PDB file of N, CA and C in Angstrom:
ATOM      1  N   UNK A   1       0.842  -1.176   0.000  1.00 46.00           N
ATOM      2  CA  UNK A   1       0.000   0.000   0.000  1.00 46.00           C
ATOM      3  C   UNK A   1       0.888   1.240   0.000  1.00 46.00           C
ATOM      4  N   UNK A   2       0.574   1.713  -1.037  1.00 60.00           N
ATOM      5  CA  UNK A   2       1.365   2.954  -1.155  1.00 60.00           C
ATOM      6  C   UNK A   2       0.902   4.212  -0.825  1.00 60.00           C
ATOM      7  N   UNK A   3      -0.073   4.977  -1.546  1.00 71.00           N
ATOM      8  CA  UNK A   3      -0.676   6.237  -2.121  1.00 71.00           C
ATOM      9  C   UNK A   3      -1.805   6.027  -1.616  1.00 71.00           C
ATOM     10  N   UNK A   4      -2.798   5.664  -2.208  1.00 72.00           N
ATOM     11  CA  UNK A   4      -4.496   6.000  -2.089  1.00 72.00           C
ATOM     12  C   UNK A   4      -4.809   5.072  -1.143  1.00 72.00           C
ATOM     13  N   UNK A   5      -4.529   3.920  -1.088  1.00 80.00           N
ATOM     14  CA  UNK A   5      -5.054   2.720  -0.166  1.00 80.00           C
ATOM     15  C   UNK A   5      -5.189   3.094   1.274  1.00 80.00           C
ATOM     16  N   UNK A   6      -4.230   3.721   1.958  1.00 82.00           N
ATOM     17  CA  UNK A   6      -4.189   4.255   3.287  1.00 82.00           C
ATOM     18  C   UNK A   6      -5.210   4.911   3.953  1.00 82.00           C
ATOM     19  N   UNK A   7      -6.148   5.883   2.671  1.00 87.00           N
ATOM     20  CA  UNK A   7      -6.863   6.869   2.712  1.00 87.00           C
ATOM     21  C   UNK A   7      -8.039   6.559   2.853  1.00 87.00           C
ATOM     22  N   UNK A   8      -8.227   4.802   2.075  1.00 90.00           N
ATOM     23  CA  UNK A   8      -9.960   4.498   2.268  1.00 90.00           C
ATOM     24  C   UNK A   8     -10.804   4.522   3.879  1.00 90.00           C
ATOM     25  N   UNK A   9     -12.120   4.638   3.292  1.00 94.00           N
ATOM     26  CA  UNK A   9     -12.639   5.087   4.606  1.00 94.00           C
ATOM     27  C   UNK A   9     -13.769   4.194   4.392  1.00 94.00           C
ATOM     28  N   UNK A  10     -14.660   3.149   5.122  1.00 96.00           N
ATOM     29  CA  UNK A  10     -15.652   2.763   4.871  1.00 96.00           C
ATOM     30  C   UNK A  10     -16.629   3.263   4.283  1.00 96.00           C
ATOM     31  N   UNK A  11     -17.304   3.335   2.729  1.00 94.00           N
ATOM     32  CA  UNK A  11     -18.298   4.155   2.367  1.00 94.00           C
ATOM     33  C   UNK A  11     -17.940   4.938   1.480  1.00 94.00           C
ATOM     34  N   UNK A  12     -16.611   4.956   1.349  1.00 94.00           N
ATOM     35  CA  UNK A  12     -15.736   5.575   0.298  1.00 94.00           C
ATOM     36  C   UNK A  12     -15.917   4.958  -0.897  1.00 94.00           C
ATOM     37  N   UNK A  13     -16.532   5.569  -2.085  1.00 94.00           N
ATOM     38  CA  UNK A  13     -16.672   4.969  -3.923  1.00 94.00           C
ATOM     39  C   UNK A  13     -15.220   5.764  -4.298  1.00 94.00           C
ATOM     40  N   UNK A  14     -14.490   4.408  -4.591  1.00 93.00           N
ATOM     41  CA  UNK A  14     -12.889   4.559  -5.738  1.00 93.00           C
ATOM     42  C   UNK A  14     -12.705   4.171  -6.733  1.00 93.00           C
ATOM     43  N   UNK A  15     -12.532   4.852  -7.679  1.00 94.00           N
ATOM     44  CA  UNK A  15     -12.069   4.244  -8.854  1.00 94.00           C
ATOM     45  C   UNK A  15     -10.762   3.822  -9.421  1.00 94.00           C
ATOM     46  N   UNK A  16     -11.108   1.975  -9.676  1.00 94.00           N
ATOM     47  CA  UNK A  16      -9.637   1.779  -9.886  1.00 94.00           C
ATOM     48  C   UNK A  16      -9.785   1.057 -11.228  1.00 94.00           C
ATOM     49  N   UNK A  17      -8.172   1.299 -12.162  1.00 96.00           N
ATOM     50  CA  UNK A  17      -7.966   0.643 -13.510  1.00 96.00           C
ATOM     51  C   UNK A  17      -7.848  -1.025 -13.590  1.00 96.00           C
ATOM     52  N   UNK A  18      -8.209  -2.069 -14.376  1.00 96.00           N
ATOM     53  CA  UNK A  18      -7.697  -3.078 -14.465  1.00 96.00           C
ATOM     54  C   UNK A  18      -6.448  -3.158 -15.067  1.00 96.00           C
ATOM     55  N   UNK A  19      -5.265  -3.042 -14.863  1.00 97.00           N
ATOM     56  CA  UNK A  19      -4.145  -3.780 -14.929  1.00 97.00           C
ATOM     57  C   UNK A  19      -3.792  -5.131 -15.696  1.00 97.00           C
ATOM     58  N   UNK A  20      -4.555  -5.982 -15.040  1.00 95.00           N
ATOM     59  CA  UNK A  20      -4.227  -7.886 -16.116  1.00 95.00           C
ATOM     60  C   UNK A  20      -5.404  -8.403 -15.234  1.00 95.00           C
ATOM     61  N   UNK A  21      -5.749  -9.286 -16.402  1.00 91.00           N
ATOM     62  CA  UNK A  21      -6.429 -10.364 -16.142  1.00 91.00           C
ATOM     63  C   UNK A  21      -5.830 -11.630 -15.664  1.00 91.00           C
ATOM     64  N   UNK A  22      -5.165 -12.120 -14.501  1.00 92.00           N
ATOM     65  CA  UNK A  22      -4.916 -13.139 -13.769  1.00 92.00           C
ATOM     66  C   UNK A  22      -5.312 -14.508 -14.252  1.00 92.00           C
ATOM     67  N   UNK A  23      -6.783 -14.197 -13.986  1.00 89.00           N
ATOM     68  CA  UNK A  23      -7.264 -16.050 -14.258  1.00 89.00           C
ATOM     69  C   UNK A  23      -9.108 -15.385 -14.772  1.00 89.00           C
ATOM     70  N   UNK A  24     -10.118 -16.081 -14.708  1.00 83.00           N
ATOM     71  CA  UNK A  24     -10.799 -16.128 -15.076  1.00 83.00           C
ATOM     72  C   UNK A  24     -11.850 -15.181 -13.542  1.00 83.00           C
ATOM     73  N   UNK A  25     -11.433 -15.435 -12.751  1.00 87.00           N
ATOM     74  CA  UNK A  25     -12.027 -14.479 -11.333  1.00 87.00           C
ATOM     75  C   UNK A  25     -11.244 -13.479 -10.577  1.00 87.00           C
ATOM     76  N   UNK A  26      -9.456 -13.757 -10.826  1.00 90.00           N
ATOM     77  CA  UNK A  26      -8.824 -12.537 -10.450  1.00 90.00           C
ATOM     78  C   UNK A  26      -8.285 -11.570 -11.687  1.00 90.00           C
ATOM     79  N   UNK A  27      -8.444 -10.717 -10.773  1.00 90.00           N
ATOM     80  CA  UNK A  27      -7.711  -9.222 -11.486  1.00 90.00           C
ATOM     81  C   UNK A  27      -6.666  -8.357 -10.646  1.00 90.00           C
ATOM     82  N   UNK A  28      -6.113  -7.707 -11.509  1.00 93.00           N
ATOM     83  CA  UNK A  28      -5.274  -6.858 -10.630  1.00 93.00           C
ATOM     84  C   UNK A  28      -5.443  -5.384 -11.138  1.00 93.00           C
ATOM     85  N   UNK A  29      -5.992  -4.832  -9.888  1.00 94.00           N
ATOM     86  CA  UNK A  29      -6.628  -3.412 -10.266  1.00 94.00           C
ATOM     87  C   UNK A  29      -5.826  -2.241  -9.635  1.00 94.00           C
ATOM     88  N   UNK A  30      -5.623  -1.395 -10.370  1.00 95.00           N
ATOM     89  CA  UNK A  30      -4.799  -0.306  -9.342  1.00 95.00           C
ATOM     90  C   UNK A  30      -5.725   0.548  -9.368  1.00 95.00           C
ATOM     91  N   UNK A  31      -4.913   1.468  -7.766  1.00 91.00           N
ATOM     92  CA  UNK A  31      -5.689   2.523  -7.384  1.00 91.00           C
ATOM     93  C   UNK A  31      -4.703   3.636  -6.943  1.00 91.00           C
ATOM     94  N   UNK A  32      -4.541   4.463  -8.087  1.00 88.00           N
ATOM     95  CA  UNK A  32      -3.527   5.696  -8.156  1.00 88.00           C
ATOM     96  C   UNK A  32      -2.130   5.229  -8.175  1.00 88.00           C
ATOM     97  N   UNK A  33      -2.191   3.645  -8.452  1.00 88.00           N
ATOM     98  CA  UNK A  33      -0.769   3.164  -8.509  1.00 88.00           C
ATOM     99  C   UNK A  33      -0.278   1.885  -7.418  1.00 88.00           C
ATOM    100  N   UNK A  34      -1.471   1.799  -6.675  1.00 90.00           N
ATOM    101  CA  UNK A  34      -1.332   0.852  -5.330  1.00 90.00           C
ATOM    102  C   UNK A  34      -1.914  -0.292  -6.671  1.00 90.00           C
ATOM    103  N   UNK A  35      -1.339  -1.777  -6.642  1.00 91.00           N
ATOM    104  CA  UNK A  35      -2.190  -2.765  -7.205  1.00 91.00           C
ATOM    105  C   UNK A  35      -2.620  -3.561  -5.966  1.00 91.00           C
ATOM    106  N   UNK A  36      -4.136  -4.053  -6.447  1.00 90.00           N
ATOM    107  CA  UNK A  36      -4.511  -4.370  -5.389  1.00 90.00           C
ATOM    108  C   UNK A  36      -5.245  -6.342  -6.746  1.00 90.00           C
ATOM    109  N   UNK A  37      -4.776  -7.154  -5.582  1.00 88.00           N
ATOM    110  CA  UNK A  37      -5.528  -8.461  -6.239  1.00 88.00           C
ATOM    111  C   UNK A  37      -7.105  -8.470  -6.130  1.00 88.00           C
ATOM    112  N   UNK A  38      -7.764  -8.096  -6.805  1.00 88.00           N
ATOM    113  CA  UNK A  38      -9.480  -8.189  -6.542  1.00 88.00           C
ATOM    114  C   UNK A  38     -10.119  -9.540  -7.511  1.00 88.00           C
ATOM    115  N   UNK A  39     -10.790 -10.361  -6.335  1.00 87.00           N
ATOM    116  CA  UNK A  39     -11.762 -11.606  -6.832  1.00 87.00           C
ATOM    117  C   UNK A  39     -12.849 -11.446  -7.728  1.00 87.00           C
ATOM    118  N   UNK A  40     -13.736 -11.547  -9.078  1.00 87.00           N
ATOM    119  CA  UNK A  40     -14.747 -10.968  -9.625  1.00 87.00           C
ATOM    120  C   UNK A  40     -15.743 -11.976  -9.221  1.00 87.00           C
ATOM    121  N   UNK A  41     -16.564 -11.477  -8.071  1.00 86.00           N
ATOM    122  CA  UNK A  41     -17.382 -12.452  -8.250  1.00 86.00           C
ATOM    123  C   UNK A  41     -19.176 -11.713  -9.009  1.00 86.00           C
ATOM    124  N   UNK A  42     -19.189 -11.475  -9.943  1.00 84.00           N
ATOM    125  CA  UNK A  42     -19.838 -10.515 -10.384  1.00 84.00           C
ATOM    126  C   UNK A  42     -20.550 -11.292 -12.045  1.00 84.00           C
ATOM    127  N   UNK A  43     -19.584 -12.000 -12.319  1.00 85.00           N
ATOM    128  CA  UNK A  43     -20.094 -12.791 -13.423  1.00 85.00           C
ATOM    129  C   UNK A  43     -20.058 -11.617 -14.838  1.00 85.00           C
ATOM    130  N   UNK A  44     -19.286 -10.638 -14.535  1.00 86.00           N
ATOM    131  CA  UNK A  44     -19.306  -9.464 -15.580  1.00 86.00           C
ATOM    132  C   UNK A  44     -17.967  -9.815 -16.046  1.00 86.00           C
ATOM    133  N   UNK A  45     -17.587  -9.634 -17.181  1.00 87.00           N
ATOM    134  CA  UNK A  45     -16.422  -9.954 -17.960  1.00 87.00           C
ATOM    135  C   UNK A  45     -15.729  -8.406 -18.330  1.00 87.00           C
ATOM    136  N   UNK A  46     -14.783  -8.247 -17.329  1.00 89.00           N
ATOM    137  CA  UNK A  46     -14.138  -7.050 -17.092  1.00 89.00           C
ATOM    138  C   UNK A  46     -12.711  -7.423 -18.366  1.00 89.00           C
ATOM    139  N   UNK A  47     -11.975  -6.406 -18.114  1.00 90.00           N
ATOM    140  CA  UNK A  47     -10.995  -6.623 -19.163  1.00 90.00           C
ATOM    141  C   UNK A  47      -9.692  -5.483 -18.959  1.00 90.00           C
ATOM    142  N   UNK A  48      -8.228  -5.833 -19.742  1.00 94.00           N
ATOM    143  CA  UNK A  48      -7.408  -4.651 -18.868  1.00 94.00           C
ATOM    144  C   UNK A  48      -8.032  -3.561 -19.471  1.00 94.00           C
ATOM    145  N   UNK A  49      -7.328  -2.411 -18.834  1.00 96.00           N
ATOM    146  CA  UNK A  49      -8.001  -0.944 -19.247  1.00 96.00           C
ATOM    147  C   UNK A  49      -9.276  -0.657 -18.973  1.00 96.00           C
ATOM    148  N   UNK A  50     -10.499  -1.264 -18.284  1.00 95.00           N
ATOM    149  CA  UNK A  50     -11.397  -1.161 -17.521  1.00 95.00           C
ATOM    150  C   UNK A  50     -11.155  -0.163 -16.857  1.00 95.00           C
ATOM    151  N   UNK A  51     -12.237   1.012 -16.372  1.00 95.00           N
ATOM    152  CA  UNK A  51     -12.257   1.670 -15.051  1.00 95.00           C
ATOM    153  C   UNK A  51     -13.314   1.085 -14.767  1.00 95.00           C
ATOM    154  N   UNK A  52     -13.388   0.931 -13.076  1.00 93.00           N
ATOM    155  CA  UNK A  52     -14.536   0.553 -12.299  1.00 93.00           C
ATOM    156  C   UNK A  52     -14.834   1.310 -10.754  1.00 93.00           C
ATOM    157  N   UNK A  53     -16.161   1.599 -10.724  1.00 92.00           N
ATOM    158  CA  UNK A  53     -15.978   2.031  -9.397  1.00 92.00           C
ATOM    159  C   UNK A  53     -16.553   1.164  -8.605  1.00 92.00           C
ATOM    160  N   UNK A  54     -15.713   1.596  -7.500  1.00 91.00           N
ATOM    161  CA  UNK A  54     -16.116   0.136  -6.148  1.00 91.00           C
ATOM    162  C   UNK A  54     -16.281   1.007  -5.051  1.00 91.00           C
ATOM    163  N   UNK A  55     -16.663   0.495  -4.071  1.00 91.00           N
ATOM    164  CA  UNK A  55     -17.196   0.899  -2.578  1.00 91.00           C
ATOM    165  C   UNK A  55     -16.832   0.061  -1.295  1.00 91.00           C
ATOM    166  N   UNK A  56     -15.856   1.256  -1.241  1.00 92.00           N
ATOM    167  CA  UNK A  56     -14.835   0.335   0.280  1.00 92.00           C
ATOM    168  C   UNK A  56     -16.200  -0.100   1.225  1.00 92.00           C
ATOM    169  N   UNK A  57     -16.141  -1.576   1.489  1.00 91.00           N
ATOM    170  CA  UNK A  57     -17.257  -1.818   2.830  1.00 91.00           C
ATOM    171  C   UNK A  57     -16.228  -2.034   3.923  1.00 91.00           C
ATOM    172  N   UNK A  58     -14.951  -2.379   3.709  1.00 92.00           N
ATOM    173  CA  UNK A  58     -14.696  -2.919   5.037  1.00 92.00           C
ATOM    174  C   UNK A  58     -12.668  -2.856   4.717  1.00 92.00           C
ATOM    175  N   UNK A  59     -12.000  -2.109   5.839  1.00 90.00           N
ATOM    176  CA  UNK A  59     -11.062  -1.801   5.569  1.00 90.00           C
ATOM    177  C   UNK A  59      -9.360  -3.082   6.056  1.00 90.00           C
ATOM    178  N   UNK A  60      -9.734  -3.760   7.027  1.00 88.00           N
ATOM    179  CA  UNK A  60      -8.640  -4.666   7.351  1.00 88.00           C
ATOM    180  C   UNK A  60      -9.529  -6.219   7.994  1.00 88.00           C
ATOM    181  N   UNK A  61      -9.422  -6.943   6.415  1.00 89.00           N
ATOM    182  CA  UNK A  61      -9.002  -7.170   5.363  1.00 89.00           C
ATOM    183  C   UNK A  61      -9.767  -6.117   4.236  1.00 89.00           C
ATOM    184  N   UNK A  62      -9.063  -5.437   3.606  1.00 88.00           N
ATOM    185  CA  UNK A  62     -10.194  -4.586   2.462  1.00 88.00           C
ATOM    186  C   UNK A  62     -11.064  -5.501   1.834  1.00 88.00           C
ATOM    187  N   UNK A  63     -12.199  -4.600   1.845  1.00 88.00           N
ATOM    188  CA  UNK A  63     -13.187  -5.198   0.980  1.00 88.00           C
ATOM    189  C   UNK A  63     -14.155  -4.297   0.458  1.00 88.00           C
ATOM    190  N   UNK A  64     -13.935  -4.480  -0.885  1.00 87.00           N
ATOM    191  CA  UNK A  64     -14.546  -3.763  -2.250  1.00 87.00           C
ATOM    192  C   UNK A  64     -15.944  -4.222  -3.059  1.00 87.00           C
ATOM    193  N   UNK A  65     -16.727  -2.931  -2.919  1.00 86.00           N
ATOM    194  CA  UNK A  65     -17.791  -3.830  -3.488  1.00 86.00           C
ATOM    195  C   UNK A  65     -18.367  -2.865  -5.132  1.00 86.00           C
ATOM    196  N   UNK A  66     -18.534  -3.484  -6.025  1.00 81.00           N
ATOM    197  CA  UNK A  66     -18.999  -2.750  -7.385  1.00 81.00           C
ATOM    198  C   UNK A  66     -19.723  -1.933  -6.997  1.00 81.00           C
ATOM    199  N   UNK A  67     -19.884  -0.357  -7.757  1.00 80.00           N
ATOM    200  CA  UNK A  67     -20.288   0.311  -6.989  1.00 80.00           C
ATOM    201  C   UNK A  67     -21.622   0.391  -8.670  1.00 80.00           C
ATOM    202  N   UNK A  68     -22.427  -0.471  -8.031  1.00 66.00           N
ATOM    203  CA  UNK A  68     -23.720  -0.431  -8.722  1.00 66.00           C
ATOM    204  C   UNK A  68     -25.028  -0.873  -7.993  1.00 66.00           C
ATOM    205  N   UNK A  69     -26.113  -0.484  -8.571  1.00 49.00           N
ATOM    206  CA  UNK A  69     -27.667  -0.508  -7.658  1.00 49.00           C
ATOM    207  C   UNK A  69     -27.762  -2.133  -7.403  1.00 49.00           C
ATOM    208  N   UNK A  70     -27.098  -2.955  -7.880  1.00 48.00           N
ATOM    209  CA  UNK A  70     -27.336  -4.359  -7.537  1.00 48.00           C
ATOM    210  C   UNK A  70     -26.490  -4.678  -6.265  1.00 48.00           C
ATOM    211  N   UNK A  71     -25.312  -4.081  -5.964  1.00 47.00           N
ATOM    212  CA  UNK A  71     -24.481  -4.416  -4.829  1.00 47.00           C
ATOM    213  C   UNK A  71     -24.231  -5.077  -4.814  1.00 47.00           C
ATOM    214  N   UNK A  72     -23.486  -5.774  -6.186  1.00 47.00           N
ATOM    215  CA  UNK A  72     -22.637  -7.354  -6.233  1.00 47.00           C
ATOM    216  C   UNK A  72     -21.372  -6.824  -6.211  1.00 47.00           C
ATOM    217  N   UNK A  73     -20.875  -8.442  -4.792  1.00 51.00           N
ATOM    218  CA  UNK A  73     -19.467  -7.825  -4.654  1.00 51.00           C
ATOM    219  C   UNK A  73     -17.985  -8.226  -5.604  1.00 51.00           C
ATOM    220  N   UNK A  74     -17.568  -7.704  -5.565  1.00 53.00           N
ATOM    221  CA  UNK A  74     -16.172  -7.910  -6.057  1.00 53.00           C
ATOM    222  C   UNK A  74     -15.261  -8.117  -5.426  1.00 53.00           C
TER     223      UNK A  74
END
């Protein structure tokens, strides 16, 4: 954790880039340069160069959730 990660706050919407596609459920997404490993469990077929916004729910262990009216997490 470098830059932005320090800063999240529960309730906080961030937008971070996809980076690489890992495997078929991980990604590696940065956020102002922090990469962070995020699980898709979303069934949406993201891709690199994606922006997405997510919604810090929960800070140690982080946890990110798509920041859409369905509230599926990521």
């Amino acid at each position: 954790m470098k830059r932005a990660i320090p800063f999240f706050k529960v309730g906080d919407i961030v937008w971070g880039q996809i980076e690489e596609q890992v495997s078929d459920e991980y990604l590696i997404v940065s956020f102002d340069g922090d990469l962070v490993r995020v699980q898709n469990k979303t069934g949406q077929t993201l891709k690199k160069g994606d922006r997405i916004s997510l919604q810090v729910t929960q800070i140690s262990p982080l946890h990110l959730t798509l920041h859409t009216s369905s509230k599926t997490k990521i």
